CSV table of C-alpha atoms and ligand atoms in Angstrom, one decimal:
chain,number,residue,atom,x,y,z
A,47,UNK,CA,139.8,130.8,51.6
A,48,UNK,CA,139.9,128.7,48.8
A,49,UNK,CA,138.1,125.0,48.4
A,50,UNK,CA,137.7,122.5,46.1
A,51,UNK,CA,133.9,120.8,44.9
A,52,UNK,CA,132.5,118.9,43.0
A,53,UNK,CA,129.6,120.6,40.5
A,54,UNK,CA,129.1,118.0,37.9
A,55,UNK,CA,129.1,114.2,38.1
A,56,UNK,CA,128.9,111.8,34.7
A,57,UNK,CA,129.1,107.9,34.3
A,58,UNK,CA,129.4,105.2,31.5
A,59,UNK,CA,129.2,101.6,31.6
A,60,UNK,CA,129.3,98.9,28.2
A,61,UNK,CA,125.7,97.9,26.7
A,62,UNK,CA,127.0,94.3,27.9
A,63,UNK,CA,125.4,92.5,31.0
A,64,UNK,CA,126.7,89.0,32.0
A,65,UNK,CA,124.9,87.5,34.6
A,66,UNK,CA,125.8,85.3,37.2
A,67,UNK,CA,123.8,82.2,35.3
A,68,UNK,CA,126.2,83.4,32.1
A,69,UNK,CA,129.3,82.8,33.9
A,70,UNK,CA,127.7,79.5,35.7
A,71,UNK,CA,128.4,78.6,31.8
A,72,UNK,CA,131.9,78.8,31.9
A,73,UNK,CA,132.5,77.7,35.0
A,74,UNK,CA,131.7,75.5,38.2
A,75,UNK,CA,129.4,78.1,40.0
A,76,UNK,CA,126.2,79.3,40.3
A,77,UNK,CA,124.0,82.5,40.5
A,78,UNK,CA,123.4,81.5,43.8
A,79,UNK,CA,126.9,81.1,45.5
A,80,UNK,CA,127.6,84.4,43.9
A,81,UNK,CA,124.8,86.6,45.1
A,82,UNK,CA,124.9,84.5,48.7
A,83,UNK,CA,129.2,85.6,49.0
A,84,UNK,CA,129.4,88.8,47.3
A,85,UNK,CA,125.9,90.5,46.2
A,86,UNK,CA,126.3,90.7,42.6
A,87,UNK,CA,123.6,89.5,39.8
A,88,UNK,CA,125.2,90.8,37.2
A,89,UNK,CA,128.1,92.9,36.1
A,90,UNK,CA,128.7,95.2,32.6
A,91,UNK,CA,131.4,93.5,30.7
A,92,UNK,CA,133.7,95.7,27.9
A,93,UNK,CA,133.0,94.4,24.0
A,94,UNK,CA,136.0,94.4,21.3
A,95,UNK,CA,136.7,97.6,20.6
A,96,UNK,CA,135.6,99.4,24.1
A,97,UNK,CA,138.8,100.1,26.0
A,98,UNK,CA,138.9,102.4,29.5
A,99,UNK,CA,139.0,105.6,27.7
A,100,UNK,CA,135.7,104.9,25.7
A,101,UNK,CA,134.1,105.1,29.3
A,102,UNK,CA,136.0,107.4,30.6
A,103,UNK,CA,135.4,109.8,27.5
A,104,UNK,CA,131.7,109.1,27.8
A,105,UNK,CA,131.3,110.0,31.3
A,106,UNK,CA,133.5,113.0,31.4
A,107,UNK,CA,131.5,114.1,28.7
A,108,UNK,CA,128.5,114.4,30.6
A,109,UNK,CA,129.7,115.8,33.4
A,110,UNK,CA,131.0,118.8,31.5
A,111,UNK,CA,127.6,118.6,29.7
A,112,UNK,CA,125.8,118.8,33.3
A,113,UNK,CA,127.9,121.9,34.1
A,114,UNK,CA,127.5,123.5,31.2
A,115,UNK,CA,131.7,123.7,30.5
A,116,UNK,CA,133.3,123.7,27.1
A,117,UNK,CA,136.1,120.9,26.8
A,118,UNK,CA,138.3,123.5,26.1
A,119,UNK,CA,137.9,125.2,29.5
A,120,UNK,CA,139.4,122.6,31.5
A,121,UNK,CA,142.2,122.4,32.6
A,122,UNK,CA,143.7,119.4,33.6
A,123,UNK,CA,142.2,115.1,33.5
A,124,UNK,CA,143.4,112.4,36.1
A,125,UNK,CA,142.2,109.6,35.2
A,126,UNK,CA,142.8,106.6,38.2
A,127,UNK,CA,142.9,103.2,36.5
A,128,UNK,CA,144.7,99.8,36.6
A,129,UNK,CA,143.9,98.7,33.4
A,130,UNK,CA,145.0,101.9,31.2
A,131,UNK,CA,144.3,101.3,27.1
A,132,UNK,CA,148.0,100.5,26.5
A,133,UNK,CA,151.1,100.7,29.0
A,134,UNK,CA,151.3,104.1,27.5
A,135,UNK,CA,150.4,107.1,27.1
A,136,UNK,CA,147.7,107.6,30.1
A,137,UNK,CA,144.3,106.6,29.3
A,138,UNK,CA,144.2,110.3,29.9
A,139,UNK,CA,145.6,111.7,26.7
A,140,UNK,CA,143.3,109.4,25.0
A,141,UNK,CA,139.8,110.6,27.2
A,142,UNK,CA,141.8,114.3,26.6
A,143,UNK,CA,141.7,113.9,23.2
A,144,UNK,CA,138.7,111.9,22.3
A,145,UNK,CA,136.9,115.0,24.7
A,146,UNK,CA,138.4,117.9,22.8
A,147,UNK,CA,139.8,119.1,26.1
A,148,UNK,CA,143.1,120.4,23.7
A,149,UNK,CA,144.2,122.6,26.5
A,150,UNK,CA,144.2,120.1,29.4
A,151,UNK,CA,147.2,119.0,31.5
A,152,UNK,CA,146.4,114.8,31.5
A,153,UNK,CA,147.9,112.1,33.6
A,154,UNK,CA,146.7,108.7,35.0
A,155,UNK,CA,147.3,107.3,38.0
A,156,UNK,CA,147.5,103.9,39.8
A,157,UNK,CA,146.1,103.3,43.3
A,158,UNK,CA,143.3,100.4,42.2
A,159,UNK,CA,140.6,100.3,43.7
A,160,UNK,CA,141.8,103.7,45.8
A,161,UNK,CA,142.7,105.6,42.8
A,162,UNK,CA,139.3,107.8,42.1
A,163,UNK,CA,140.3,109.2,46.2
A,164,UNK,CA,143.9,109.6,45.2
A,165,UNK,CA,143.2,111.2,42.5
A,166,UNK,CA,140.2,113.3,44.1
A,167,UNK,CA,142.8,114.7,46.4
A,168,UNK,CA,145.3,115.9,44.1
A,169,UNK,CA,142.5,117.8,42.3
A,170,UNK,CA,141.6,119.0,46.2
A,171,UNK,CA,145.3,120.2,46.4
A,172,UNK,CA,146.0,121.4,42.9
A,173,UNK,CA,142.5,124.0,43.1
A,174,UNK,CA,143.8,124.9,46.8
A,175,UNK,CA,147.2,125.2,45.9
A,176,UNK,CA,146.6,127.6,43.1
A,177,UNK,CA,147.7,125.4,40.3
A,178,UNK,CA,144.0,125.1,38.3
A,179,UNK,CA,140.7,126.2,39.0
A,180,UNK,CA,139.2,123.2,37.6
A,181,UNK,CA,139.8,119.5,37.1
A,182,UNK,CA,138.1,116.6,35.8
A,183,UNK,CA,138.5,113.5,38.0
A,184,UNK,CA,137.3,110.0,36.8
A,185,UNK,CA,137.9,106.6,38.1
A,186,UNK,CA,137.8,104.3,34.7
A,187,UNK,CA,138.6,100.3,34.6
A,188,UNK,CA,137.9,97.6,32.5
A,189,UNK,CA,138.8,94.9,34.6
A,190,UNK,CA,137.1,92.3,33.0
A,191,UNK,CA,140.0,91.7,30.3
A,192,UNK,CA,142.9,91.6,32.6
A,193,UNK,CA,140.9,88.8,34.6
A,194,UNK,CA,141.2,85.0,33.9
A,195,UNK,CA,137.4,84.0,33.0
A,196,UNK,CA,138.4,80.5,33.6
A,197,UNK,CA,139.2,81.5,37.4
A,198,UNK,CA,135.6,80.9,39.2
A,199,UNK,CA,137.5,82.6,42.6
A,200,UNK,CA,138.1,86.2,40.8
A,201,UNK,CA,135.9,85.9,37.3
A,202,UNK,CA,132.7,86.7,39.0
A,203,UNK,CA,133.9,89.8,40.9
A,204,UNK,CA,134.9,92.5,38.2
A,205,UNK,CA,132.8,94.7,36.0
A,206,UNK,CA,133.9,97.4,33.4
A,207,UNK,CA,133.1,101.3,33.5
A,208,UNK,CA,133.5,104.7,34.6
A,209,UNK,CA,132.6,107.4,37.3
A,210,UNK,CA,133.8,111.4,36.7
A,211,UNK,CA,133.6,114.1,38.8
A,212,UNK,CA,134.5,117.8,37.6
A,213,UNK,CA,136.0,119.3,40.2
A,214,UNK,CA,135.9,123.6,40.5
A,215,UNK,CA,137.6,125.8,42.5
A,216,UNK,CA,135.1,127.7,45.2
A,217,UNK,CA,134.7,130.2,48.3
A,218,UNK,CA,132.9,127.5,50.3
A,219,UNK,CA,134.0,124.3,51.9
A,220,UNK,CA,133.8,120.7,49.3
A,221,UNK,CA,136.6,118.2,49.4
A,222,UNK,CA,138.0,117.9,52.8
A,223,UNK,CA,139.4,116.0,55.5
A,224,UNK,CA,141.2,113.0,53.7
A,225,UNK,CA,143.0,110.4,54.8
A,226,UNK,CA,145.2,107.9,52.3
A,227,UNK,CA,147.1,105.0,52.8
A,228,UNK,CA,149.4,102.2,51.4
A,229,UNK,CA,151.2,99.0,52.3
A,230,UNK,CA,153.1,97.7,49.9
A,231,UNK,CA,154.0,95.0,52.1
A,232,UNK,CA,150.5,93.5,50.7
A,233,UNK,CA,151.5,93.9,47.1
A,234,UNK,CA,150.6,90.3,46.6
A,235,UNK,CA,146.9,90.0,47.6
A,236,UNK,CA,146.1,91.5,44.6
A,237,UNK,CA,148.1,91.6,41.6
A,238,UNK,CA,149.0,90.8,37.6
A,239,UNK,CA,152.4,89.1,37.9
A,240,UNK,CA,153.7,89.8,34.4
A,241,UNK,CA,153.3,92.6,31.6
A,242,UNK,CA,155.4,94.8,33.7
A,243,UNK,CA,158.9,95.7,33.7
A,244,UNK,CA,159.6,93.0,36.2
A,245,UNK,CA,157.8,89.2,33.8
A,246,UNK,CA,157.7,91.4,30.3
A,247,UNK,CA,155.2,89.9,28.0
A,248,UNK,CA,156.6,86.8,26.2
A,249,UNK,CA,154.7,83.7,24.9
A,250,UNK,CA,156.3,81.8,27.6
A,251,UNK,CA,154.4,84.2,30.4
A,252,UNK,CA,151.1,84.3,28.2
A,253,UNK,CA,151.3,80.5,28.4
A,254,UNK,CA,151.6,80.7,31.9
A,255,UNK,CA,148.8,82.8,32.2
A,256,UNK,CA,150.9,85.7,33.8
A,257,UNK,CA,148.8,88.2,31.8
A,258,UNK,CA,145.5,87.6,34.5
A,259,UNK,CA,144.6,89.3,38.0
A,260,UNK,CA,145.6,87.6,40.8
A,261,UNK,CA,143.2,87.8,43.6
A,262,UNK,CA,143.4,86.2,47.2
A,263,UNK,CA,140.1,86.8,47.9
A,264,UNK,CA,139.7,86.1,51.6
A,265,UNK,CA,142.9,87.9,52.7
A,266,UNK,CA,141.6,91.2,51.0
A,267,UNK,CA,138.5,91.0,53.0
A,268,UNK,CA,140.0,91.0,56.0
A,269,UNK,CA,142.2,93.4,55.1
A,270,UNK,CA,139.5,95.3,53.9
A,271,UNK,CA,137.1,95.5,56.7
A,272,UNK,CA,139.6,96.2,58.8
A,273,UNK,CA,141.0,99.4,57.0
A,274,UNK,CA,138.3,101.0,56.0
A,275,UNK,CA,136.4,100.3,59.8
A,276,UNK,CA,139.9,102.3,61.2
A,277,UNK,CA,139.7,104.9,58.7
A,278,UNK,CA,136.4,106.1,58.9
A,279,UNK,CA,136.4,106.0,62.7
A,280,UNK,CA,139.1,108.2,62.9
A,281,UNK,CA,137.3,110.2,60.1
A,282,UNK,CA,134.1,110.7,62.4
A,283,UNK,CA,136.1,111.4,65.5
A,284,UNK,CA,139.1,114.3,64.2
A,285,UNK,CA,136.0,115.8,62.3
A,286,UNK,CA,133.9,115.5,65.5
A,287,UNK,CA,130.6,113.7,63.8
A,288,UNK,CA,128.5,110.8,64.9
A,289,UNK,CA,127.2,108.5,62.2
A,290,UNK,CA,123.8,109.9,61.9
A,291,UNK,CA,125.6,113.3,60.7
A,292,UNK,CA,126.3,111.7,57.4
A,293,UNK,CA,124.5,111.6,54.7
A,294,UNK,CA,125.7,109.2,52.7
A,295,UNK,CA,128.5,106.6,53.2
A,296,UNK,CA,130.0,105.7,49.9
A,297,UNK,CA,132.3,102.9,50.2
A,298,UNK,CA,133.9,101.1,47.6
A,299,UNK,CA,131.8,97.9,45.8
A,300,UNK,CA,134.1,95.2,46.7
A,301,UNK,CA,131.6,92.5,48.2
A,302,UNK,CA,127.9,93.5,49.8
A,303,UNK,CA,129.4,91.3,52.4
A,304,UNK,CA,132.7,94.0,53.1
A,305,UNK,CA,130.0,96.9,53.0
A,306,UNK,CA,127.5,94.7,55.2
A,307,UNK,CA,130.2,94.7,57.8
A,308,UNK,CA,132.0,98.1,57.6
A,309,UNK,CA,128.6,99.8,58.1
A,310,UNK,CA,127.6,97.3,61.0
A,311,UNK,CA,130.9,97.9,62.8
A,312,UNK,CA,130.1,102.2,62.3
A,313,UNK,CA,126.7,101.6,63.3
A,314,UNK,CA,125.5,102.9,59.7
A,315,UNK,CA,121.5,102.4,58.7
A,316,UNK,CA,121.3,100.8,55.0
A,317,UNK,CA,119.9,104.0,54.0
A,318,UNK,CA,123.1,105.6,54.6
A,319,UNK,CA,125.2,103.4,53.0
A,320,UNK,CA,125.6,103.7,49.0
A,321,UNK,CA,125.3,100.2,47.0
A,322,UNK,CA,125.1,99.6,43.3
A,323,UNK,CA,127.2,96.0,43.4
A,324,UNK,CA,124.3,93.9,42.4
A,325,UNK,CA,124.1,95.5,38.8
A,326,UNK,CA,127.8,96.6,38.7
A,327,UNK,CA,129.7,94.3,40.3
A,328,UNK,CA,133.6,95.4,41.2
A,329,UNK,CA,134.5,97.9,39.7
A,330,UNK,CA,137.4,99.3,40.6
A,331,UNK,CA,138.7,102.8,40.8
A,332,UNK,CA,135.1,103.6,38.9
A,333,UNK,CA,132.8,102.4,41.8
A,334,UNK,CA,133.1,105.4,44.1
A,335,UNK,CA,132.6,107.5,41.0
A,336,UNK,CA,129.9,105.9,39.7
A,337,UNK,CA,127.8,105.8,43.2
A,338,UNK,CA,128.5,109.3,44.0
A,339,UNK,CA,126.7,110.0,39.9
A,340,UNK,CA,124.0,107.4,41.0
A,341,UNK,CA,123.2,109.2,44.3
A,342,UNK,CA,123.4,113.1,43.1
A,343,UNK,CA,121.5,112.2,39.8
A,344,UNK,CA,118.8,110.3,42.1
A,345,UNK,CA,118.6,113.1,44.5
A,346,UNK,CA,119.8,111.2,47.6
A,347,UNK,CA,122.4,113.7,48.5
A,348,UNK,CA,121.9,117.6,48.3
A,349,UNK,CA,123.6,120.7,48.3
A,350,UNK,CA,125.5,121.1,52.0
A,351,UNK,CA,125.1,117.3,52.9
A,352,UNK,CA,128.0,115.3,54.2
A,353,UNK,CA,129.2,112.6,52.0
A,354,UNK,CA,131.9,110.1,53.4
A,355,UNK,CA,134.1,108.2,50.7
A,356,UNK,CA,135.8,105.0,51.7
A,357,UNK,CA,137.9,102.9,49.3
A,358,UNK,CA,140.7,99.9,49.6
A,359,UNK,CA,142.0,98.1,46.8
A,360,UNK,CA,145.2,96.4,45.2
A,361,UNK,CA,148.9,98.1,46.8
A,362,UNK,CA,147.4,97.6,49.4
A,363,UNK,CA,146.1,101.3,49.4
A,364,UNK,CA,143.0,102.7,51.1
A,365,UNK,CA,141.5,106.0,51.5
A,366,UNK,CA,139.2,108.2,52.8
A,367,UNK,CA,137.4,111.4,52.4
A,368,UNK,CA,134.6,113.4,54.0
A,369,UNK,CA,133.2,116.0,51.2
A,370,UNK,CA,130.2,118.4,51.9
A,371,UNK,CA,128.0,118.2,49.2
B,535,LIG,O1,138.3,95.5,45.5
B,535,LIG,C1,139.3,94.6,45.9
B,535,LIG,C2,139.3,93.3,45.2
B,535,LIG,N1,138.3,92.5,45.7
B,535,LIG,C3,138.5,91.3,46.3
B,535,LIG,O2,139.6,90.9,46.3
B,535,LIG,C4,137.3,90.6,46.8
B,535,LIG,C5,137.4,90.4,48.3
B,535,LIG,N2,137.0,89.0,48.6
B,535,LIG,C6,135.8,88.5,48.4
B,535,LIG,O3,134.9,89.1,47.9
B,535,LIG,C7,135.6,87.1,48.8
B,535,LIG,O4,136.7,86.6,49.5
B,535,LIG,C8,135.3,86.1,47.6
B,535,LIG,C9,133.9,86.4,47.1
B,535,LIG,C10,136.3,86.3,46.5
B,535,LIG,C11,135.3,84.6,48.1
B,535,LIG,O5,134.3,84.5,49.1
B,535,LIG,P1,134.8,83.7,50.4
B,535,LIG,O6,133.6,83.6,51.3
B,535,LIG,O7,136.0,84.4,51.0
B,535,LIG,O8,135.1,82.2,49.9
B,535,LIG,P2,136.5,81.5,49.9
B,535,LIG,O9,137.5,82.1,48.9
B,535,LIG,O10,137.0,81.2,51.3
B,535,LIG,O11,136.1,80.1,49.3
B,535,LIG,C12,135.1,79.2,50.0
B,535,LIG,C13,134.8,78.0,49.1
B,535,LIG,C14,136.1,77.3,48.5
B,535,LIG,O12,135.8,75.9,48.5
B,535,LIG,P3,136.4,75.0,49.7
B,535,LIG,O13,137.9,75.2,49.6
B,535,LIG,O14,135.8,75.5,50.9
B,535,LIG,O15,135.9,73.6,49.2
B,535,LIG,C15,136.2,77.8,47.1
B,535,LIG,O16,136.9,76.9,46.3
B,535,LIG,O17,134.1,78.4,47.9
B,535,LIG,C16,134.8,78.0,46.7
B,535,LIG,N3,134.5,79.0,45.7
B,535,LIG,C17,133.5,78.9,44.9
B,535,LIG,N4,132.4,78.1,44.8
B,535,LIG,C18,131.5,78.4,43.9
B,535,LIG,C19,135.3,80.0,45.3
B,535,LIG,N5,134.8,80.7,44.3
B,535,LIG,C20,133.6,80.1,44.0
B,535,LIG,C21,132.6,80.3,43.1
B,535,LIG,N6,131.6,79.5,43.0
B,535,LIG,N7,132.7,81.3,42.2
């Protein structure tokens, strides 16, 4: 039979760090509130000049470095991101380029915070399918400039970077059960109103500040706990595992707070549960990435372990996958 897994992992973040007492400059808040309601110190924060393909570039990079590939061996780059370097091409074509990976089939795609699972699982289903035998997924955002700084409610939540993953095809079991979902009936918990087809750029809409996330904060985490508790208990009951059968859980860093509860609820340990948000804070489609580089790198998941991926994000869309290491 063929599978799918993951041999290599990369990451990239800017040089930048703005803490929580940097953005208690700007506006009415303090490192205090921050850390107490959502865990992060301090996030990395894109300069002039970095864009999402710079990091997704970088980290890609690396993890065809770690696995010994020539650009020119792979195959094909999905890149998940919300905040692409222009509307188009796909950030893709740009990391595809920039890499040297001339022979690569290269796409983006948009699921938020969700995306690096949705685009993990049509790597999954390209490699079992036939299609490739390897693919380079990454999860790459720079959040930080579609977000209105002025805005204490969303300003203090998003960081910049990027998580890849190369993804081969093999004889033995890698990516596998997955769940993903979507309600677009949620579209507007979190969204950028204009730039789109719909509110197209004008000065009138930049005036407006149409340009800048929109974030209702408290509905997402409801929303949030809620999915990914369903999710993953349906995860550990069709695959037949309790908790303790997990290695690692690797949800999504949305809030410590969203994490705190989803691995209460599961009846997770803290030493299960991956967390990076303090130095990282949100970042996106990268964050699942990025842990799963932090945790191989550091040794805290080997060769045969089961890793459980949880993510929810702007669509609504959530996701989950269950991936033996
Ligand atoms: O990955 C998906 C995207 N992620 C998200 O959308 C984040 C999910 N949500 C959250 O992380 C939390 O809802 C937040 C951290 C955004 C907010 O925490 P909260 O505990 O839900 O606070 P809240 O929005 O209910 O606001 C409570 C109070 C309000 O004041 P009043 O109305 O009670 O007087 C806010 O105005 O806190 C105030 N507040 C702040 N105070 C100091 C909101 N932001 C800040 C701030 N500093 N930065």
């Amino acid at each position: 039979m063929t599978f799918s897994r993951i041999v290599s992992t990369g990451m990239s973040v800017p040089e930048n760090i703005v803490t929580n007492e940097d953005i208690a400059k700007r506006v009415e808040t303090s490192d205090e509130w921050i850390f107490t309601r959502t865990g992060i110190h301090e996030r990395r924060v894109s300069t002039e000049g970095e864009a999402t393909s710079t990091f997704a570039t970088n980290a890609s990079r690396q993890a065809l470095e770690a696995a010994g590939m020539d650009p020119m061996d792979l195959q094909c780059l999905i890149v998940a991101t919300i905040t692409p370097d222009l509307p188009f091409p796909a950030s893709a074509c740009l990391t595809q380029e920039a890499l040297g990976a001339k022979r690569a089939a290269a796409f983006d795609i948009s699921a938020a915070c969700s995306g690096y699972v949705y685009a993990l699982s049509i790597a999954d289903a390209y490699i079992r399918g036939g299609l490739y035998e390897n693919v380079m997924v990454v999860g790459a955002e720079t959040l930080t400039k579609v977000i209105n700084w002025e805005d204490r409610g969303s300003c203090i939540l998003f960081g910049d970077g990027a998580g890849a993953t190369l993804v081969t095809k093999s004889d033995r079991p890698g990516v596998g059960y997955t769940e993903l979902g979507a309600d677009g009936g949620l579209a507007e918990l979190i969204h950028v109103p204009g730039g789109g087809s719909k509110i197209p750029t004008t000065h009138e809409t930049v005036d407006q500040g149409l340009q800048y996330a929109v974030v209702k904060g408290r509905d997402v985490y409801k929303v949030a706990v809620s999915r990914a508790e369903e999710v993953l208990t349906r995860a550990l009951e069709v695959n037949n595992l309790k908790t303790e059968d997990i290695a690692l859980l690797v949800p999504h860093q949305a809030n410590q707070r969203i994490t705190d509860a989803v691995q209460d609820r599961l009846g997770f340990s803290k030493e299960q549960v991956a967390s990076n948000i303090e130095v990282y804070g949100n970042t996106s489609a990268a964050s699942v990435p990025i842990c799963l580089h932090e945790a191989a790198s550091q040794g805290r998941i080997k060769e045969g372990d089961k890793v459980l991926l949880v993510a929810f994000g702007a669509g609504f869309t959530w996701g989950t996958m269950l991936i033996d290491w």
